[in-house]
Each structure stands twice: as structure tokens, then as C-alpha cells.
XYZ file of C-alpha atoms in Angstrom:
572
model
C 120.525 171.978 91.683
C 119.831 172.364 95.332
C 121.710 170.266 97.669
C 119.824 168.574 100.158
C 120.744 168.686 103.767
C 119.319 165.255 104.251
C 121.398 163.041 104.447
C 122.204 158.869 103.220
C 119.606 156.511 102.654
C 115.945 156.376 105.504
C 113.785 153.040 105.796
C 110.245 153.816 108.735
C 109.103 150.432 108.287
C 108.543 148.583 111.822
C 110.385 146.347 112.538
C 113.234 148.444 111.323
C 115.446 146.333 109.712
C 117.487 146.487 112.609
C 115.415 144.644 114.784
C 114.427 142.281 111.151
C 118.737 140.912 111.427
C 118.541 140.696 115.500
C 116.006 138.739 114.272
C 117.777 136.985 112.202
C 115.751 138.202 110.132
C 112.293 136.841 111.529
C 110.117 139.736 112.808
C 108.108 138.625 115.292
C 104.959 141.087 114.414
C 100.398 139.395 115.286
C 98.752 138.378 112.062
C 95.176 139.571 109.661
C 92.415 138.457 111.558
C 89.057 139.236 109.061
C 88.011 142.277 108.912
C 91.059 143.402 107.446
C 92.161 144.560 103.874
C 92.406 141.805 102.484
C 96.276 140.500 100.755
C 96.340 140.760 97.495
C 97.686 136.875 95.536
C 101.634 136.768 94.957
C 102.760 137.997 91.580
C 103.338 135.259 89.337
C 107.061 134.023 89.177
C 107.495 134.935 86.288
C 105.226 137.558 83.755
C 104.688 137.860 80.113
C 106.033 141.689 79.342
C 108.630 143.664 81.791
C 109.051 146.981 82.710
C 112.068 147.839 81.964
C 113.659 150.649 83.853
C 114.622 153.143 80.547
C 118.075 153.296 81.443
C 118.262 149.633 80.757
C 119.262 148.139 76.987
C 115.082 147.074 76.484
C 114.094 150.219 77.687
C 115.438 152.037 74.985
C 114.681 149.422 72.588
C 111.222 149.580 74.304
C 111.774 153.213 74.008
C 112.153 153.037 69.703
C 108.966 151.196 69.346
C 106.979 153.716 71.532
C 107.629 156.310 69.377
C 107.538 154.177 66.558
C 103.589 154.258 68.199
C 103.080 158.210 68.636
C 104.017 159.048 65.610
C 101.552 157.052 63.752
C 98.570 158.124 66.430
C 99.431 161.933 66.264
C 98.554 161.223 62.390
C 95.350 159.280 62.442
C 91.739 161.309 62.452
C 91.096 163.175 65.119
C 87.390 160.739 65.194
C 90.083 157.991 65.140
C 89.654 156.089 69.287
C 93.636 156.138 68.896
C 94.641 159.163 67.703
C 96.995 160.824 70.547
C 95.227 162.948 71.737
C 91.588 160.952 72.363
C 94.375 158.683 74.834
C 94.785 162.040 76.586
C 91.459 163.340 76.647
C 90.229 160.440 78.504
C 92.433 161.191 81.228
C 91.127 165.037 81.461
C 87.782 164.231 81.622
C 87.789 162.023 84.393
C 91.452 160.665 85.473
C 91.045 160.709 89.662
C 93.639 162.923 91.930
C 93.967 162.731 95.237
C 91.805 159.690 96.476
C 92.018 155.915 97.298
C 91.005 155.496 93.033
C 94.525 157.138 92.153
C 96.396 154.392 91.911
C 93.818 151.939 90.551
C 92.290 153.956 88.066
C 96.479 155.001 86.535
C 96.552 151.402 86.792
C 93.784 150.561 84.085
C 94.649 153.947 82.527
C 98.538 153.168 81.720
C 98.007 149.917 81.165
C 95.171 149.384 78.516
C 97.170 151.997 76.658
C 100.174 149.608 76.594
C 98.063 147.238 75.262
C 97.820 149.959 72.135
C 101.202 150.377 71.499
C 101.414 147.707 71.714
C 99.905 146.717 68.336
C 100.326 150.232 66.698
C 104.716 149.516 66.720
C 104.025 146.020 66.128
C 105.607 145.048 68.903
C 104.577 142.163 70.201
C 107.615 141.819 73.265
C 106.637 145.614 73.784
C 106.014 147.119 77.737
C 106.741 150.810 79.077
C 109.342 151.170 80.435
C 109.828 153.438 83.644
C 111.776 156.227 84.537
C 113.087 155.978 87.522
C 113.048 159.791 89.167
C 114.978 158.140 93.001
C 117.692 156.486 90.642
C 117.866 159.888 88.266
C 116.793 162.723 89.028
C 116.834 164.439 85.494
C 113.988 164.106 81.760
C 115.280 161.021 79.957
C 117.951 162.176 77.947
C 115.657 160.681 74.200
C 112.547 161.621 75.949
C 113.570 164.994 73.497
C 114.301 163.676 70.568
C 111.140 162.830 67.447
C 107.964 162.969 68.542
C 109.382 162.041 72.212
C 109.275 165.391 72.664
C 105.787 167.180 72.657
C 107.439 169.532 71.001
C 108.189 167.851 68.423
C 106.190 169.505 64.839
C 104.598 166.356 64.987
C 102.068 168.173 67.816
C 99.091 170.323 67.055
C 100.725 173.656 66.553
C 97.866 175.796 68.842
C 94.717 176.234 71.052
C 92.328 177.267 67.814
C 94.082 174.049 65.909
C 92.673 171.615 68.755
C 89.680 173.288 68.719
C 89.293 172.917 65.281
C 89.723 169.008 65.190
C 88.577 168.136 68.411
C 85.588 170.044 69.004
C 83.485 168.119 66.297
C 85.357 165.237 68.066
C 84.017 165.762 71.088
C 80.434 166.749 70.276
C 79.907 162.921 68.777
C 81.193 161.736 71.715
C 78.196 163.407 74.106
C 76.000 162.677 71.709
C 77.219 158.937 72.844
C 77.581 159.001 76.255
C 75.127 157.138 78.516
C 73.491 157.666 81.439
C 76.237 156.828 83.831
C 78.992 159.114 81.849
C 77.081 162.002 81.870
C 76.286 161.644 85.577
C 80.140 161.528 86.423
C 80.209 164.125 83.433
C 78.186 166.880 85.873
C 80.390 165.311 88.858
C 83.187 166.881 86.921
C 80.915 169.904 85.849
C 81.365 169.653 82.568
C 78.030 169.408 80.679
C 78.165 169.467 77.273
C 81.982 170.420 74.728
C 82.276 173.361 75.524
C 82.612 173.406 78.901
C 85.291 170.647 78.285
C 87.262 173.685 75.984
C 86.734 175.974 78.570
C 88.723 174.304 81.154
C 91.044 173.375 78.073
C 91.755 177.587 76.779
C 93.206 179.767 78.279
C 90.392 181.505 80.795
C 89.686 177.928 82.185
C 92.991 176.525 81.934
C 95.233 176.036 80.976
C 95.352 172.549 80.038
C 97.043 172.607 76.516
C 100.752 174.023 76.118
C 101.847 174.753 72.288
C 104.765 174.194 71.462
C 107.556 175.418 71.867
C 106.232 176.008 75.619
C 104.637 172.262 75.417
C 107.721 171.147 77.875
C 108.617 172.740 80.996
C 112.346 170.636 80.908
C 114.359 171.244 78.331
C 117.475 169.409 77.030
C 119.762 171.823 78.647
C 118.048 171.828 82.177
C 116.772 168.383 82.438
C 116.672 167.863 86.306
C 114.894 168.967 89.136
C 114.466 171.840 90.690
C 115.565 171.647 95.225
C 111.830 170.431 95.960
C 111.055 168.597 93.612
C 114.662 166.382 93.509
C 113.842 166.681 97.068
C 110.257 164.490 96.584
C 111.913 161.986 94.789
C 114.789 160.660 97.768
C 115.740 157.520 98.011
C 114.116 158.667 101.766
C 110.583 159.764 100.176
C 110.513 156.835 99.299
C 111.184 154.859 102.344
C 108.345 157.780 104.079
C 106.197 156.760 101.383
C 106.134 152.846 100.899
C 106.021 153.299 104.895
C 102.587 153.557 105.421
C 100.829 149.512 106.285
C 97.111 149.980 105.220
C 96.206 150.581 102.095
C 94.323 154.241 102.679
C 97.563 155.083 104.183
C 99.855 154.675 100.613
C 97.054 155.234 98.385
C 95.537 159.139 99.407
C 92.275 159.717 101.736
C 88.899 157.810 101.038
C 86.084 160.212 99.885
C 82.790 158.860 98.593
C 83.809 158.685 94.621
C 87.155 158.708 92.447
C 86.250 162.969 91.035
C 86.265 164.547 94.304
C 89.266 165.323 96.062
C 90.039 164.462 98.675
C 94.353 164.459 100.499
C 97.227 163.754 99.013
C 99.833 160.979 100.606
C 103.443 161.137 100.742
C 103.652 159.335 97.341
C 100.957 161.006 95.414
C 101.603 164.296 97.331
C 105.183 164.195 96.474
C 106.714 162.491 93.916
C 103.382 162.349 91.433
C 102.405 165.784 93.083
C 105.491 167.533 92.098
C 107.972 165.542 89.137
C 104.015 166.507 87.554
C 104.469 170.009 88.077
C 108.394 170.384 87.221
C 107.967 168.744 84.294
C 106.170 171.262 83.399
C 107.517 174.916 84.268
C 106.947 175.484 87.272
C 109.909 176.321 89.220
C 110.566 177.075 92.763
C 114.485 177.699 93.373
C 117.159 177.347 96.436
C 115.025 180.529 97.728
C 112.019 179.292 98.154
C 110.986 181.765 94.948
C 109.080 180.288 92.272
C 107.772 180.356 88.804
C 105.309 179.392 86.865
C 105.717 178.421 83.278
C 104.799 176.549 80.688
C 104.095 172.815 80.301
C 101.162 169.991 79.968
C 102.981 167.777 82.360
C 101.261 170.562 85.068
C 98.230 169.851 83.973
C 94.953 166.669 83.276
C 96.188 166.147 79.940
C 99.358 165.765 80.997
C 99.647 162.675 78.200
C 99.600 164.523 76.027
C 103.206 164.348 77.086
C 104.969 160.937 76.946
C 106.835 161.096 79.469
C 103.588 160.816 81.578
C 103.238 157.138 80.240
C 107.484 156.948 81.998
C 105.910 158.329 84.797
C 103.169 156.152 85.988
C 104.888 153.565 84.892
C 107.413 154.039 87.827
C 103.728 154.896 90.175
C 102.770 152.264 89.980
C 106.130 150.662 90.220
C 106.568 151.755 93.410
C 102.185 150.408 94.200
C 103.687 147.687 93.615
C 106.721 147.326 95.458
C 103.942 148.749 98.767
C 101.688 145.740 97.693
C 105.630 143.102 97.592
C 106.395 144.897 101.185
C 102.907 144.177 102.539
C 102.881 140.543 101.239
C 106.451 139.607 102.591
C 105.329 140.642 105.902
C 100.808 139.269 105.248
C 100.033 142.946 106.044
C 96.605 144.037 103.860
C 97.416 145.221 100.590
C 93.512 146.035 100.239
C 91.091 148.511 102.492
C 89.360 146.938 105.149
C 86.615 144.608 104.583
C 84.746 146.073 107.810
C 80.800 145.793 106.601
C 78.523 146.576 109.235
C 75.386 147.623 109.384
C 75.913 151.256 108.310
C 78.324 150.359 105.611
C 76.887 146.140 104.378
C 79.793 147.013 101.600
C 82.119 148.518 103.839
C 85.124 150.462 102.383
C 86.592 147.526 100.612
C 83.195 147.028 98.595
C 83.073 150.315 97.654
C 86.344 151.111 96.671
C 86.548 147.404 94.393
C 82.464 148.324 93.198
C 83.398 152.444 91.651
C 82.830 152.929 87.825
C 85.089 153.550 85.372
C 83.321 154.049 82.647
C 85.257 155.764 80.078
C 89.069 153.462 79.288
C 88.700 151.899 75.790
C 90.755 148.354 74.767
C 93.269 148.262 72.433
C 90.834 147.607 69.177
C 89.031 150.408 70.411
C 85.896 149.005 71.927
C 84.796 151.343 75.056
C 85.266 148.619 78.422
C 82.253 147.382 80.162
C 80.793 144.752 82.081
C 83.310 144.115 85.604
C 85.980 145.803 83.134
C 84.086 148.526 83.885
C 84.456 148.428 88.377
C 88.327 149.424 89.705
C 87.949 145.565 91.509
C 89.369 144.665 88.204
C 93.060 146.201 88.582
C 93.824 145.917 92.407
C 96.378 143.441 90.654
C 98.549 143.471 87.624
C 95.549 141.391 86.269
C 95.631 140.085 82.721
C 97.781 143.265 81.454
C 101.064 140.514 82.863
C 103.709 142.592 82.835
C 106.249 142.658 85.950
C 109.398 145.112 86.783
C 113.135 145.008 86.513
C 113.441 145.369 89.890
C 114.180 149.711 91.581
C 114.804 152.296 94.148
C 113.184 151.474 96.529
C 113.525 147.304 96.949
C 115.009 147.936 99.614
C 111.186 147.624 102.031
C 110.709 143.962 101.107
C 111.711 141.946 103.391
C 113.875 138.766 102.639
C 112.338 135.511 101.168
C 111.237 133.803 104.371
C 110.670 136.802 106.614
C 107.845 135.237 109.124
C 104.789 136.873 108.288
C 101.746 138.108 110.912
C 100.951 135.167 113.099
C 98.052 136.873 115.492
C 96.461 140.251 115.677
C 96.361 143.130 112.746
C 99.339 145.475 112.490
C 99.305 147.532 115.283
C 97.722 150.817 114.049
C 99.353 154.721 114.438
C 100.453 156.314 117.945
C 98.758 159.386 117.036
C 98.793 163.098 117.962
C 96.920 165.836 117.838
C 98.925 169.510 117.583
C 97.473 172.124 119.475
C 97.017 174.574 116.999
C 98.191 178.731 117.830
C 97.935 182.155 116.566
C 100.922 182.016 114.214
C 102.960 184.817 113.380
C 103.272 186.709 110.690
C 105.347 184.982 108.623
C 103.167 182.024 109.008
C 100.047 180.163 107.804
C 99.367 178.419 110.592
C 101.390 176.812 113.443
C 100.742 174.004 116.072
C 102.761 172.680 119.168
C 102.710 168.552 118.702
C 102.811 167.484 122.687
C 104.688 163.617 121.143
C 107.169 161.344 124.578
C 110.636 162.479 124.196
C 111.275 158.782 123.801
C 109.021 159.119 119.845
C 110.612 162.566 119.026
C 114.567 160.964 120.213
C 113.568 157.353 118.400
C 112.717 159.347 114.965
C 115.118 161.174 114.908
C 117.694 158.382 114.529
C 117.758 156.735 110.398
C 115.837 153.455 110.633
C 113.810 154.290 113.734
C 110.329 155.319 114.141
C 108.538 157.394 111.782
C 106.781 160.208 112.628
C 104.182 161.531 108.851
C 102.209 164.558 109.825
C 98.917 164.208 108.476
C 97.495 168.142 108.016
C 94.016 169.719 106.811
C 93.222 172.562 104.644
C 90.194 174.895 104.278
C 91.369 175.625 100.357
C 90.297 178.658 98.248
C 88.666 176.646 95.359
C 91.437 177.155 93.023
C 94.376 177.444 94.982
C 96.998 176.209 92.752
C 99.320 177.810 93.676
C 101.644 179.252 96.378
C 102.317 176.518 97.603
C 102.991 175.963 101.678
C 106.215 175.159 102.783
C 105.869 172.558 106.424
C 108.433 173.329 108.612
C 109.129 171.833 111.805
C 111.162 172.755 115.125
C 112.447 175.709 113.658
C 111.517 179.411 115.179
C 109.222 181.752 113.908
C 111.032 184.449 112.975
C 114.030 182.941 111.123
C 114.098 182.719 107.454
C 112.244 178.766 105.839
C 115.071 177.927 103.091
C 115.877 174.399 100.884
C 118.685 173.673 103.075
C 117.181 174.613 106.543
C 117.989 172.346 109.132
C 114.019 171.845 109.619
C 112.450 172.083 105.699
C 110.240 169.059 105.872
C 108.708 170.017 101.650
C 105.669 171.975 100.889
C 102.340 171.099 99.200
C 101.202 170.713 96.360
C 98.345 170.423 94.221
C 98.584 168.624 90.461
C 96.113 169.886 88.065
C 93.039 171.773 87.999
C 90.566 171.188 90.080
C 87.335 172.608 91.685
C 88.318 172.117 95.910
C 85.123 172.755 97.370
C 86.061 169.854 100.744
C 89.262 170.156 103.407
C 92.761 168.589 102.179
C 94.775 166.900 103.827
C 97.929 166.400 103.339
C 100.206 164.066 104.192
C 104.394 164.725 104.965
C 108.008 162.900 106.519
C 109.172 164.033 109.170
C 110.886 161.515 110.766
C 114.252 163.064 108.088
C 114.113 167.290 108.998
C 113.745 166.108 112.613
C 117.243 164.699 112.609
C 118.186 166.855 110.431
C 117.509 169.941 112.920
C 118.876 167.057 116.438
C 122.378 167.426 114.542
C 121.910 171.068 113.376
C 120.930 171.703 116.883
C 120.077 169.209 119.315
C 116.423 167.573 119.544
C 115.111 170.123 121.521
C 116.639 173.666 119.761
C 113.631 175.600 118.924
C 111.273 173.147 119.739
C 108.395 173.577 122.744
C 108.602 172.021 125.738
C 106.271 168.781 123.815
C 109.486 168.229 121.433
C 107.504 168.826 118.298
C 106.300 171.876 116.598
C 104.307 172.370 113.439
C 104.529 175.068 110.930
C 103.877 176.799 107.486
C 105.006 179.511 105.702
C 106.161 180.729 102.705
C 109.860 179.557 101.200
C 111.839 182.674 102.152
C 109.606 183.970 104.777
C 107.671 186.129 102.530
C 104.694 187.917 103.714
C 101.254 184.864 102.380
C 100.035 186.395 99.339
C 96.172 186.067 98.767
C 94.003 184.767 96.027
C 93.978 188.006 94.460
C 97.906 188.464 94.608
C 98.575 185.354 93.607
C 100.937 185.263 90.593
C 99.867 182.572 88.034
C 96.769 182.336 86.168
C 98.030 178.967 85.091
C 96.947 177.316 88.780
C 94.646 180.479 90.851
C 92.001 182.846 89.271
C 93.424 185.949 90.491
C 90.390 188.160 92.028
C 88.679 185.128 93.036
C 87.972 185.503 95.910
C 90.242 186.605 97.981
C 90.186 183.521 100.790
C 93.942 182.207 102.633
C 94.026 179.252 103.136
C 92.920 177.992 106.437
C 94.641 175.137 109.007
C 91.970 172.817 110.892
C 93.904 170.068 111.675
C 97.309 168.774 111.998
C 97.617 165.054 113.695
C 100.612 163.355 114.058
C 101.109 159.812 113.489
C 104.158 158.085 115.120
C 105.025 154.616 113.906
């Protein structure tokens, strides 16, 4: 495992923990006013079900019930709605990534499937255990046992066998689609079953990985590569939890849930990178990436039972963020900002987005209000809570004074001045940030600096992750141990990209590492902050035609390379 030079816990929340302690635990803050995102009601003191850490005795007990249900569902006929692969296909045809419906859609998807497992296993106390990869950055050992491992003999053993079993099922499914469902599938380029099977197969994807290549992680090597270890680290989690508005936390707005707009820290870093690493995409300490096989890298990722433990933790992080927001009196949902030009406002649009492919515990299509995003803005009738885990430090102590006047102060924004990059860089920009802000950002618990980088990507640019570096000279080779290395920008799954995509990444901890190694102003422009996008190890930039991984890029489809359009730094 690659050493991470950024040591120690880091929390970018404002006010800082030091400020809270100095104020006796009470934050001197202003208040929510009309027109701001609404706060969710407080969670019940005791939920009917608890999602336990998978490492706990209760989590281990839940795994036994989970394995029982998986075994039964794998043996069900393909046409049975509770067949294991049918549940995964719901994700394949409808999952949102890279937009503000990511967290809410997956809450509904995992919540309904949890009820199915509870019923089929016969364990009325079952709830998904969560995999706290910040505390335990390796695949839990039990997930390599029996049917909890997608390489088990109970799984479909070839793509041909999958097509033979589910081709007729998909024909029946398509024949029964409503007009609204058909329109949603058309947005994703799915006209009829052959389109979906093409996307799943080797020429369109692949999404399907047969044993013994159904998971990239192995019992002999269950840990993460360096970039993924960094993505799940405590400081990255703190930064993912730092935004004080819903869109900042949950990924940017889009017009519909099947489009990709961008990735917030939480989705773009721990979510995407855990998926890809477990799915066989591995970057060594020198920046060389091996593109292996594994279901978790694809939109058929729920075929791997590990998917639901991963997403239980993602939902736990959303719950953590919500409780943090409630503790300070900050908004927990998109802004209720109705206007003449936007009569529904952000909140109304977000709540009204139709989710038309969920099935309930009885295999019946979910309809009515439950087929709208707003049904899952709270845990609601799923009625679970979480055993405390990593990140609880961001939730303010009970009794912290809530907002009294005004809204949370918006982040201060600094736009980069893009400049001609050197031969080893895709883009470079200098950002005029006041010296006092930079000094505060280089201190643990100080100002949080987040950079939002907007890139115009080729249609299927999923390979050759770009690395973000801060205050590092053009001629200096960049590796995972470099003080100025921030992270890499990673897509997840296979999506047609038709518009610029943004990635938000944290700068404060790497800036602190540079300050410690070289001094605060080393290698920086007069403005104090320089940001570059590079290939790790200063390797030459590759065009899509030279991309090495057929799973994620179309060799020869285009000679275009990514173009950076904008870099904006947010200080909060």
C-alpha cells in the first residue's frame, strides 16, 4: 500500500472545532430564512432496524442471512422478479451517477432490496451491514466466502449463458413498459433489449464479468491501491462532508437523472474509486494503471454482493451529513427557490424526478408518490439507523446553538487564470488566493479549499485518470507520494458523456503537505496557488485512440483529448 504523506485527521467544517470549543460548544452563526433548502425532520430516537458495521458481531450475523437470501435468489428462475440478476438489471437501466439524484436514487434502490432480503432470508431483523472502508480499507474477509463472492459456482458462468437466460426476460420486460418508462430508457439510448445486451456485452462494455474474473479484489490481495486508500482516508471523508449545501455534498444539478453533470467529493472520490478498485482497476505507486476485470467497475455492479455493503456506507455518509446540517441548522435539501422562470424551484424539481423502475418486496412496480425522488429524501418508512462509524466527528455536540439570522455564508470563490500547460500537463492555472486564506488552509481544522475542475471529455473518456497537483513545478515528476498530489479524477461505469463534466477535489490537505515539505510559497505563482492536471509520473498525455483499456475507452473512436474549461477554488 502506498504511503499517504498527509497525516492526521482533518476537518474543514466551518466553524472549526477549535472555534466551537472556544465558544463553549456554541457556534455564533446566522439562520435559515425562507427560500433556503429545507431541513429534514430529526431522525427518530430508535429505528426499527439498525445497519451495523460489517465487522461487528451483529454485522456478521446479518451477513449469514444475506448469504442465505443470495443463494435462494440465484436459484430462482430468470423470469422471477426476485431473481438475483433481475435486481441488478434495475441498476443497469436506471441508476443515476454524476448528478444530484445519485444519493436519493440509491437510497430507494438499496432500501427496497433490503426488504426483499429480509423476506427471503426469513430474518425479520435483517438490515444491510455497512462496509466502513475508512476504518477498514480492504474487502471484508467474509465477502470471499460462498455466494458472497461473485466468483462462486452459483453465479452465471459465461456471457452466452447470461444472454440465453435473460434475453427472453428482457423481451417480456420491454413489452410491458409504460410510455414514461420507455421515454426514460430512450434517454439512456436503450431502444429495445438488443441495445441493452449490446451494452452489457464485450463490444458495448463490458459490464458482465464471468467467474473467475467477477471481482478484481482477491482474498490474497483484499486491500486498495494508493489512490483508493487516499480516497477513503479520514481527511477525504471530512472534506466530502464539509459542504454546507446539498448540491455541494451530493453532486451538481442536472435536468434528469440519467445525465452526467459532475461529481462532488463524496461521489467522485470514495464512491467511484472503491467501485473501480474492487472492480479490477489498480494504480501502482508510480502511476501505472492495470485495467483488470470485475463487476464492481460496471453498471452491473450489484451482481457483486459487495455493492450493497458499499452503498450502505454511502447512505450512512449522507445520513451523517444530514445530521451535521441539522445540528448547525443548515439546509439539508436543495434550495426552495421558486421564481417566475423556475416555478418549481430546485427543491420542487429534485423532488418531482420520476424513479420508474423500483419494485417493492412483493415484486410489484412502485407507483404513485413512491415513484418520485422526494419519497426518499429521508430514511422514512425504511425505518433504519446506523451504528456509529467513521465521520461522526463532523456532527456537532448536542446543544450546539443553531442559526439565528441569515443563511450560511456562501463559499468565497476564486477563478483560475488558465495558462498554456507544459508538455506533461493537460492544463494549468494560477489562482489568486489571499495569503491569509492559503495560510489558514494549510493548517489542520482551518479553511477548507475545494477546487471544481470542469472538463470537456471525449464521449467515452473513462480511462487514463488525470491527476490533480497543487503548487508543483512543471518539470517535477508526480507520484502518489508527491507532497502536491491531490488525487485522480475517476469516472464510474460506462456512460456516454455529451457535455462538460465537473470534478470537485479538496486542496487543503495537499497544500499543507507542500507547506510542510517545501514552505508555503514553494513552486507557487505570485498569487500563491497553482493547479495542474497531469498524468502520474509525468507520462505523456494519451489520446483516446491510444487508450489502453477496452473496458472503458473506445480505441480509435475519436482522437480528441480532454479539454479543461474552468477551474474554480472555493474557500469556506
